[in-house]
Coordinates of C-alpha atoms and ligand atoms in Angstrom, one line a residue:
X617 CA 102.3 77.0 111.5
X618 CA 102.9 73.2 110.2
X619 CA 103.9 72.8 106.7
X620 CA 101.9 70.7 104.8
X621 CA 100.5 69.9 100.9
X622 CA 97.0 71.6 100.8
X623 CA 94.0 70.8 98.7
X624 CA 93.7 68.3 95.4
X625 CA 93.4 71.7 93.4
X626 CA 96.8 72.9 94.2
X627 CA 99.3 69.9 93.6
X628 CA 102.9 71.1 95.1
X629 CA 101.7 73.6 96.9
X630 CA 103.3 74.0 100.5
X631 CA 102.2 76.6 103.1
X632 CA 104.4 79.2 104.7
X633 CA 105.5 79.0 107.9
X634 CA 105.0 82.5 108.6
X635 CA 102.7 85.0 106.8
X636 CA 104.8 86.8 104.1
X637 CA 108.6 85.4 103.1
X638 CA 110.2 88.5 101.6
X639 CA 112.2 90.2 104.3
X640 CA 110.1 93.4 105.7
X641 CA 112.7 96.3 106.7
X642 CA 111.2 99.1 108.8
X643 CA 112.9 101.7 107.4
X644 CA 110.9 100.9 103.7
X645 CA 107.7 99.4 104.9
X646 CA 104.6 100.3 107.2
X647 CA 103.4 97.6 109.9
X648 CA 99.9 98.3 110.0
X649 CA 100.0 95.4 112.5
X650 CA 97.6 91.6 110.4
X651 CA 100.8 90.1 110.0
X652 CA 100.3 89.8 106.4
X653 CA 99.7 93.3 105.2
X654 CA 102.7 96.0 104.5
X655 CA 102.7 99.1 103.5
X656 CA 105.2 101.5 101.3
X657 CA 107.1 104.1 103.2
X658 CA 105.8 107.4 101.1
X659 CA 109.1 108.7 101.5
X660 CA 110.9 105.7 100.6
X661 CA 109.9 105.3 96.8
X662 CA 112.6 106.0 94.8
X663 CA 111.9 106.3 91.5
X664 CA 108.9 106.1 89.0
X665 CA 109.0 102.4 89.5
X666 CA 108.3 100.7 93.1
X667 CA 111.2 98.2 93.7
X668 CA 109.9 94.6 94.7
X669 CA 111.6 94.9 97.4
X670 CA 109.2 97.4 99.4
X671 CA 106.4 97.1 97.2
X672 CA 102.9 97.0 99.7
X673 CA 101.8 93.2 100.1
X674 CA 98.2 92.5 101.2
X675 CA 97.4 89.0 101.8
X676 CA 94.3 87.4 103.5
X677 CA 96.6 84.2 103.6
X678 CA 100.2 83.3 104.5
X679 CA 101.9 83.3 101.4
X680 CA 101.9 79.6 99.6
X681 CA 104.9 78.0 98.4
X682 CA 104.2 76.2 94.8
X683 CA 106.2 74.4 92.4
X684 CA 105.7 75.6 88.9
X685 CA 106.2 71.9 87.7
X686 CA 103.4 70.5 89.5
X687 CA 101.4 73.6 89.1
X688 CA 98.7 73.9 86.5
X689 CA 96.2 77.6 85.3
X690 CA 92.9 75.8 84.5
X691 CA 90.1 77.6 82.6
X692 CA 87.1 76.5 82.4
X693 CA 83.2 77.5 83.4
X694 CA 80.1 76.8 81.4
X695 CA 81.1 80.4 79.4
X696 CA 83.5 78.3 77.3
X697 CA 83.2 75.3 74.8
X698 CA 86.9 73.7 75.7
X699 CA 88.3 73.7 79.7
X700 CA 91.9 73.9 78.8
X701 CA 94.9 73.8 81.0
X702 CA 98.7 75.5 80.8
X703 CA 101.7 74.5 82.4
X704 CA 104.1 77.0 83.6
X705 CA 106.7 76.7 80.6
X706 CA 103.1 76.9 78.5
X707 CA 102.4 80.4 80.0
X708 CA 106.4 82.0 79.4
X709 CA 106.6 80.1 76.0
X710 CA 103.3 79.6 73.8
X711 CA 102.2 82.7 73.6
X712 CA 103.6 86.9 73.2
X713 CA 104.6 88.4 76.5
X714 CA 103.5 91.9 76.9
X715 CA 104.4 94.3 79.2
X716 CA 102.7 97.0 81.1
X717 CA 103.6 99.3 83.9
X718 CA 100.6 99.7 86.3
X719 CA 99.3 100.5 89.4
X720 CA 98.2 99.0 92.7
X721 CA 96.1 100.2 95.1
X722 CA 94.0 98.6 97.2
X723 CA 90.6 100.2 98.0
X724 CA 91.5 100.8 101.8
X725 CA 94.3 102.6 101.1
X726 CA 94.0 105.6 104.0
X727 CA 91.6 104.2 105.5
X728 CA 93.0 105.5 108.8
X729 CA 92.9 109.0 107.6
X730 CA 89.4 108.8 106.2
X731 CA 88.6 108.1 109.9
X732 CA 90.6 110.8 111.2
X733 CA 88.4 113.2 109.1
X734 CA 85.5 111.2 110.1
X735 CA 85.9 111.0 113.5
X736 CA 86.3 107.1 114.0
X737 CA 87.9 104.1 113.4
X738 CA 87.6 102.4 110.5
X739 CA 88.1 98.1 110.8
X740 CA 89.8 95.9 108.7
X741 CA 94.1 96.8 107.8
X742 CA 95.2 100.0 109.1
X743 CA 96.5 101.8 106.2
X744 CA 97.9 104.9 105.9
X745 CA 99.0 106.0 102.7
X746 CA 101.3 102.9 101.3
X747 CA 98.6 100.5 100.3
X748 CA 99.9 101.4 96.5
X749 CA 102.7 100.8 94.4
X750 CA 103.3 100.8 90.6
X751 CA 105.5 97.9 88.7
X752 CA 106.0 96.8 85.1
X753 CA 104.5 93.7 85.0
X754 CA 105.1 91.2 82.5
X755 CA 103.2 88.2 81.4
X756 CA 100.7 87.0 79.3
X757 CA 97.2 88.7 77.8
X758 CA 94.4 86.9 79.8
X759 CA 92.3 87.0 76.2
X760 CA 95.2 85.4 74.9
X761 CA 94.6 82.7 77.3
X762 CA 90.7 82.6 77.0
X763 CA 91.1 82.4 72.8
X764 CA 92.0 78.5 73.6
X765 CA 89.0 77.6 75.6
X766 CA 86.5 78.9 72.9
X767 CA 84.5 81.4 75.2
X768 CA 80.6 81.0 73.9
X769 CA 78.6 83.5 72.9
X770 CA 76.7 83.9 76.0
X771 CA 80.1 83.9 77.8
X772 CA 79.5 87.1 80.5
X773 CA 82.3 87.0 83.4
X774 CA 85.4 86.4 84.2
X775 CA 87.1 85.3 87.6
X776 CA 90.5 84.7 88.4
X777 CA 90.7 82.3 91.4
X778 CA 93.8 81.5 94.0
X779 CA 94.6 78.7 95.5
X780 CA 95.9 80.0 98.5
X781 CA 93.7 79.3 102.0
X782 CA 91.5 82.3 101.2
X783 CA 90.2 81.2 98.1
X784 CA 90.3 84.7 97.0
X785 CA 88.0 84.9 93.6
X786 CA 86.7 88.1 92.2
X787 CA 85.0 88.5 88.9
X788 CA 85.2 90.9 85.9
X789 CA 82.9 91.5 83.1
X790 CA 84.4 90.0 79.3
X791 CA 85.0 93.3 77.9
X792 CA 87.5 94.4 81.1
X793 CA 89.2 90.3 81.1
X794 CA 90.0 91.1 77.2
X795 CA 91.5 94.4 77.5
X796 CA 94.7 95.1 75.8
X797 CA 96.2 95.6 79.7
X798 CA 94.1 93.1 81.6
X799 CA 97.0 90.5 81.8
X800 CA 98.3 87.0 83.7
X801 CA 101.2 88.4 85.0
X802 CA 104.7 86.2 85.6
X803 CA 107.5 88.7 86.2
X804 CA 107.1 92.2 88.3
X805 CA 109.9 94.9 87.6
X806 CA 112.0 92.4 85.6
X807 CA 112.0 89.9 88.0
X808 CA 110.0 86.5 88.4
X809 CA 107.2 87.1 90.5
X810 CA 108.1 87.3 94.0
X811 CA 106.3 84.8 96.5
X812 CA 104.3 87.1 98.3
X813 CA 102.8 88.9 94.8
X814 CA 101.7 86.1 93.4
X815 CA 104.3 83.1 92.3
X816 CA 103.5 81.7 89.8
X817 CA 101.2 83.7 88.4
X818 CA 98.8 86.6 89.4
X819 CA 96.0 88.9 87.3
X820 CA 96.7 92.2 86.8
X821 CA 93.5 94.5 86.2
X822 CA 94.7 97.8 85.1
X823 CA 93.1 100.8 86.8
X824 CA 90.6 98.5 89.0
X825 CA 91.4 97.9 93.1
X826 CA 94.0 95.7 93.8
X827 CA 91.5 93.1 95.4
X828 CA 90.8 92.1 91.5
X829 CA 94.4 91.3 90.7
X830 CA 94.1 88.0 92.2
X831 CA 96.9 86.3 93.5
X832 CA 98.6 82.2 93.2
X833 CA 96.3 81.9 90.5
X834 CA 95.1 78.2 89.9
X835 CA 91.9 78.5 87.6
X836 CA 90.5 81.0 85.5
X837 CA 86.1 80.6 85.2
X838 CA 84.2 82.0 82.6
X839 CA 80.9 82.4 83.6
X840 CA 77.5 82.9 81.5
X841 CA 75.8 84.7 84.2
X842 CA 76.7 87.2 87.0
X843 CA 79.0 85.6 90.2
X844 CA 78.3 86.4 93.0
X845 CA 81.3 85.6 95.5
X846 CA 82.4 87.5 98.8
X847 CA 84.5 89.7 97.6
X848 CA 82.0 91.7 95.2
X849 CA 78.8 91.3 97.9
X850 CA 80.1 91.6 101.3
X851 CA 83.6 92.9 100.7
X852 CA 84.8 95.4 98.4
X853 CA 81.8 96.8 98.0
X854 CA 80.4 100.8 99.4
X855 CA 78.2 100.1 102.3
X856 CA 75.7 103.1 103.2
X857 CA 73.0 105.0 102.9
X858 CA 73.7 106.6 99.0
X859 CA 74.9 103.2 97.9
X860 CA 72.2 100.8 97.4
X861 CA 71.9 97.0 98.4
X862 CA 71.7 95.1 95.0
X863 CA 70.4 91.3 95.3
X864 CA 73.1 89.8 97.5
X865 CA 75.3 92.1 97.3
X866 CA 75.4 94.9 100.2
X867 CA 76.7 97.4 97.9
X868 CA 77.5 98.2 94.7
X869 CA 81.4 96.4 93.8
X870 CA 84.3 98.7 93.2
X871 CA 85.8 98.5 90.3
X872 CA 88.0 101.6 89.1
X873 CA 89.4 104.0 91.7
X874 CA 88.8 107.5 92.0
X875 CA 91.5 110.5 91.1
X876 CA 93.9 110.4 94.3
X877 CA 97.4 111.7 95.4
X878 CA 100.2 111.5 98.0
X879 CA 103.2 113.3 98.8
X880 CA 106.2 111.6 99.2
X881 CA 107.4 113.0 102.4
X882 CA 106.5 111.5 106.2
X883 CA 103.5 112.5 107.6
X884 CA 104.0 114.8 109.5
X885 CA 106.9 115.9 107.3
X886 CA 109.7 117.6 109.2
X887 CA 111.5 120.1 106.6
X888 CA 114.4 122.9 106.9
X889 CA 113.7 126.1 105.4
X890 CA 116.2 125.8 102.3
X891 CA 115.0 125.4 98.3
X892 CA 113.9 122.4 97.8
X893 CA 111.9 119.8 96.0
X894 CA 108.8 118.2 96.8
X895 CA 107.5 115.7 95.0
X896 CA 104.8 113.1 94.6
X897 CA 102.0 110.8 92.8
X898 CA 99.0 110.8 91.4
X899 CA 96.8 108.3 90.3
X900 CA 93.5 107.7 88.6
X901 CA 92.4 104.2 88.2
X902 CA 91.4 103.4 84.1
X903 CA 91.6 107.3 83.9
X904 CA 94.5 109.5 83.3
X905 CA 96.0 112.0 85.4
X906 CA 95.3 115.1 83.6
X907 CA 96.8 118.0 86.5
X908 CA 97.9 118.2 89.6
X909 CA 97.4 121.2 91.5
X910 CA 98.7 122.3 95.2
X911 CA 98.4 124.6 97.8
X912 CA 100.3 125.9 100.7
X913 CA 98.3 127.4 103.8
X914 CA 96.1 129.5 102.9
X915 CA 97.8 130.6 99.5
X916 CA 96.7 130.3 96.1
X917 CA 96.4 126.5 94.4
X918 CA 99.0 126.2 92.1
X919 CA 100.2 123.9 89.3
X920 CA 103.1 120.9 89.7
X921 CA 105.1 120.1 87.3
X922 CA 104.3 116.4 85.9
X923 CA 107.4 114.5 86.1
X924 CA 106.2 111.5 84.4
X925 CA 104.2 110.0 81.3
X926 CA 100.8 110.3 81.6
X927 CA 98.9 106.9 80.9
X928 CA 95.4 105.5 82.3
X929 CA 96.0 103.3 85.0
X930 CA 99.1 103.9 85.9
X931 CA 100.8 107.2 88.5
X932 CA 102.3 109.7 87.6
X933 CA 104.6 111.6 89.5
X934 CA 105.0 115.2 90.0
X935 CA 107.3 117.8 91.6
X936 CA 107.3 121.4 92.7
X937 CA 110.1 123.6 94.3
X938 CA 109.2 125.2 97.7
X939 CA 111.3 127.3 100.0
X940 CA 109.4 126.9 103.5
X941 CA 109.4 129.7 105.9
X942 CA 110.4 128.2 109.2
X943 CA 107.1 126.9 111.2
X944 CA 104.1 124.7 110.9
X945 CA 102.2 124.4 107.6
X946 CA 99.8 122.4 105.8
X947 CA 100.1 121.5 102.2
X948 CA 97.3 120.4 100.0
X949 CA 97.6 118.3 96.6
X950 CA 94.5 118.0 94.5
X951 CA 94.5 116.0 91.6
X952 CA 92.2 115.8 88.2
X953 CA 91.9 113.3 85.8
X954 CA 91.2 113.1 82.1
X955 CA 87.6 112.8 82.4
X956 CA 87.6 116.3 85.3
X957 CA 87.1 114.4 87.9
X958 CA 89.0 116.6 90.9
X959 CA 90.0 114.7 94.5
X960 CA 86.9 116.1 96.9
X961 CA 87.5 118.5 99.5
X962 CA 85.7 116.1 102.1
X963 CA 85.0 112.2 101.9
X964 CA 82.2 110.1 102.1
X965 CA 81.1 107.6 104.2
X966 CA 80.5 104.3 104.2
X967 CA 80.9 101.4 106.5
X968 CA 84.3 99.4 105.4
X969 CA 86.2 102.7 104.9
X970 CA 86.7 102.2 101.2
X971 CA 88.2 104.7 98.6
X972 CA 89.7 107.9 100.6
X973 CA 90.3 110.4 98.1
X974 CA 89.7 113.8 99.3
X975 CA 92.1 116.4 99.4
X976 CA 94.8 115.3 102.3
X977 CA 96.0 118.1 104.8
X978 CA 99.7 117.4 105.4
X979 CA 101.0 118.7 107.9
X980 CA 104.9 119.8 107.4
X981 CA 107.1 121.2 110.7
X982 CA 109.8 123.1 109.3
X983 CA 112.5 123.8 111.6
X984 CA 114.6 127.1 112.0
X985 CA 117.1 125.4 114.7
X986 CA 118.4 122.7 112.0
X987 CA 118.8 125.6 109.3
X988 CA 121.4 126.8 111.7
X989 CA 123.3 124.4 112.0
X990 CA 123.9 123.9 108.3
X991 CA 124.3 127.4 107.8
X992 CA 127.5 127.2 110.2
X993 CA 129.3 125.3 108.4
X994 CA 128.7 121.5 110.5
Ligands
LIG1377 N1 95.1 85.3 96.2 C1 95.0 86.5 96.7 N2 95.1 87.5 95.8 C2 95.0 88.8 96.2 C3 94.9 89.1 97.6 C4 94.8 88.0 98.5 O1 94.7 88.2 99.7 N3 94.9 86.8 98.0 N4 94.8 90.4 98.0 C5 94.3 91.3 97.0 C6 94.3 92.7 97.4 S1 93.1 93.2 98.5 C7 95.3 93.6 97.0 S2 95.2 95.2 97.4 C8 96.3 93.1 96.1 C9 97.7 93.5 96.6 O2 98.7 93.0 95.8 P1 100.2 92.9 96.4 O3 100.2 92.2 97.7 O4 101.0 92.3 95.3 O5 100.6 94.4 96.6 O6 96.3 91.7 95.8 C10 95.0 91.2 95.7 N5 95.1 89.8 95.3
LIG1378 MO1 93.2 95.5 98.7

């Protein structure tokens, strides 16, 4: 790909020559094969926190290069009095950083094994089950960045917009853009914000799919009516036959996520039959994880230990000790949030393959042979 400036809107702004610049290792991240899109390893997340290193990336552009001198956040829209605009010293310096640990996920996360239970194949990326990540993100309040601007009384949405190739926009009522944890984010895990999550500056919408945290921000609008963009009417929407067509929309828009979990072990999993931990996450969009519950074979659900806080809109993780008998087995984790939502036993359809959360079948191989082994002394 040439490199070359892009648009007036995006002074200093250079393309990538290839479609994500931090270095992908195979051994931490899933290929699901765009070119732009990585997953987490489950098994390779080592603490609460998911290191920037192997943190997912989904991009529907290469990743821009920009210059944080040239570049400017712009907010305007007919939802406030004063357009204003901050420079990238404005952002770090003029007003209190904040920070939040939160999660990601995008709302195709497993999408490949919601059509595995459905019996086809879903389109658009390929995930399995490492389209999510939690970081502690700091930056700015986006109300703190509204105040400025004077939003009107009939001000109604916001949208964060990117000035990468995509355009990406998505829009979020008032009362979610001035939430305590709705932020402009700079820094991710103590770090500036890497290149492919969003240098200089990227939203962060607590609890909502990841498509609303928008990326290479470049203006912020403040609408006083409802947008209507792609990625609330043909995208990131639930397409089918209990989810009706609104206006222009083909669906209603996702917001929050539903109550989900994963285990942090390779699917299959391949165990020896010793004591052991196995551990996990769960998350819940705004909501809180309240319990997390699993269940070997055909043997009675039982509760995990929560290894974590528990706060809305972030995972938490959780842990239970198992010595497997040698063999195949599957192992279920069902999790509940604050409000008693519980993860389904089956999924529903609908057309993009959006918002897999029922109960998972895992299936673990544990291994007599290996046991062996260990047990003579190699
Ligand atoms: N500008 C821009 N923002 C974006 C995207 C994008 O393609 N372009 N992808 C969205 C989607 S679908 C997800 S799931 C998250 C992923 O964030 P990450 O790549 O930092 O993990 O970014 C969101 N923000
Ligand atoms: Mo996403």
């Amino acid at each position: 790909m040439t490199v070359g400036v892009l648009g007036p809107d995006s002074a200093g702004l250079v393309r990538a020559d290839r479609g994500v610049l931090k270095p992908i290792s195979p051994a931490l991240m899933e290929d699901p094969g765009s070119g732009l899109d990585y997953g987490t390893r489950p098994d390779r997340m080592p603490g609460y926190l998911v290191p920037n290193d192997r943190f997912f990336i989904r991009s529907h552009a290469p990743t821009p290069r920009v210059d944080p001198a040239q570049w400017r956040l712009r907010i305007g829209g007919a939802g406030v009095h004063t357009p204003v605009s901050y420079t990238y010293d404005e952002l770090w310096h003029r007003f209190p950083l904040v920070s939040y640990v939160r999660t990601l996920e995008c709302a195709g996360n497993r999408r490949v094994l919601l059509g595995e239970e459905l019996g086809q194949t879903f389109d658009g990326t390929q995930w399995g089950r490492g389209a999510i990540g939690t970081a502690e993100w700091t930056g700015v309040r986006l109300r703190d960045l509204l105040e400025p601007a004077r939003p009107t009384a009939a001000a109604r949405e916001v949208m964060p917009e990117s000035l990468d190739q995509n355009h990406s926009r998505r829009p979020m009522p008032l009362a979610k853009a001035i939430a305590d944890d709705t932020l402009v984010a700079l820094a991710m895990n103590g770090e500036l914000l890497p290149a492919d999550h969003g240098f200089p500056a990227r939203a962060v919408v607590s609890g909502w799919l990841g498509a609303a945290s928008i990326k290479w921000l470049s203006r912020i609008e403040v609408s006083d009516h409802s947008l209507h963009v792609p990625w609330n009417t043909i995208d990131y929407v639930l397409i089918g036959p209990r989810f009706p067509a609104e206006g222009s929309a083909r669906g209603p828009a996702i917001t929050t996520l539903p109550v989900a979990s994963l285990v942090e072990l390779p699917w299959p999993a391949r165990l020896r039959p010793v004591p052991q931990l196995v551990r996990g996450r769960a998350f819940a969009g705004e909501n809180a994880v309240a319990a997390v519950d699993y269940r070997i074979d055909n043997g009675p659900w039982r509760a995990a230990d929560m290894g974590s806080p528990v706060t809305s809109g972030a995972w938490v993780r959780w842990q239970f000790g198992w010595t497997p008998d040698p063999g195949d087995h599957i192992l279920r984790v069902r999790a509940t949030d604050d409000q008693g939502h519980t993860q389904p036993d089956s999924s529903e359809w609908n057309e993009l393959g959006y918002l897999q959360s029922s109960v998972l079948r895992h299936p673990v191989h544990v291994n007599p042979a290996q046991s062996l082994r260990m047990s003579s002394g190699g």
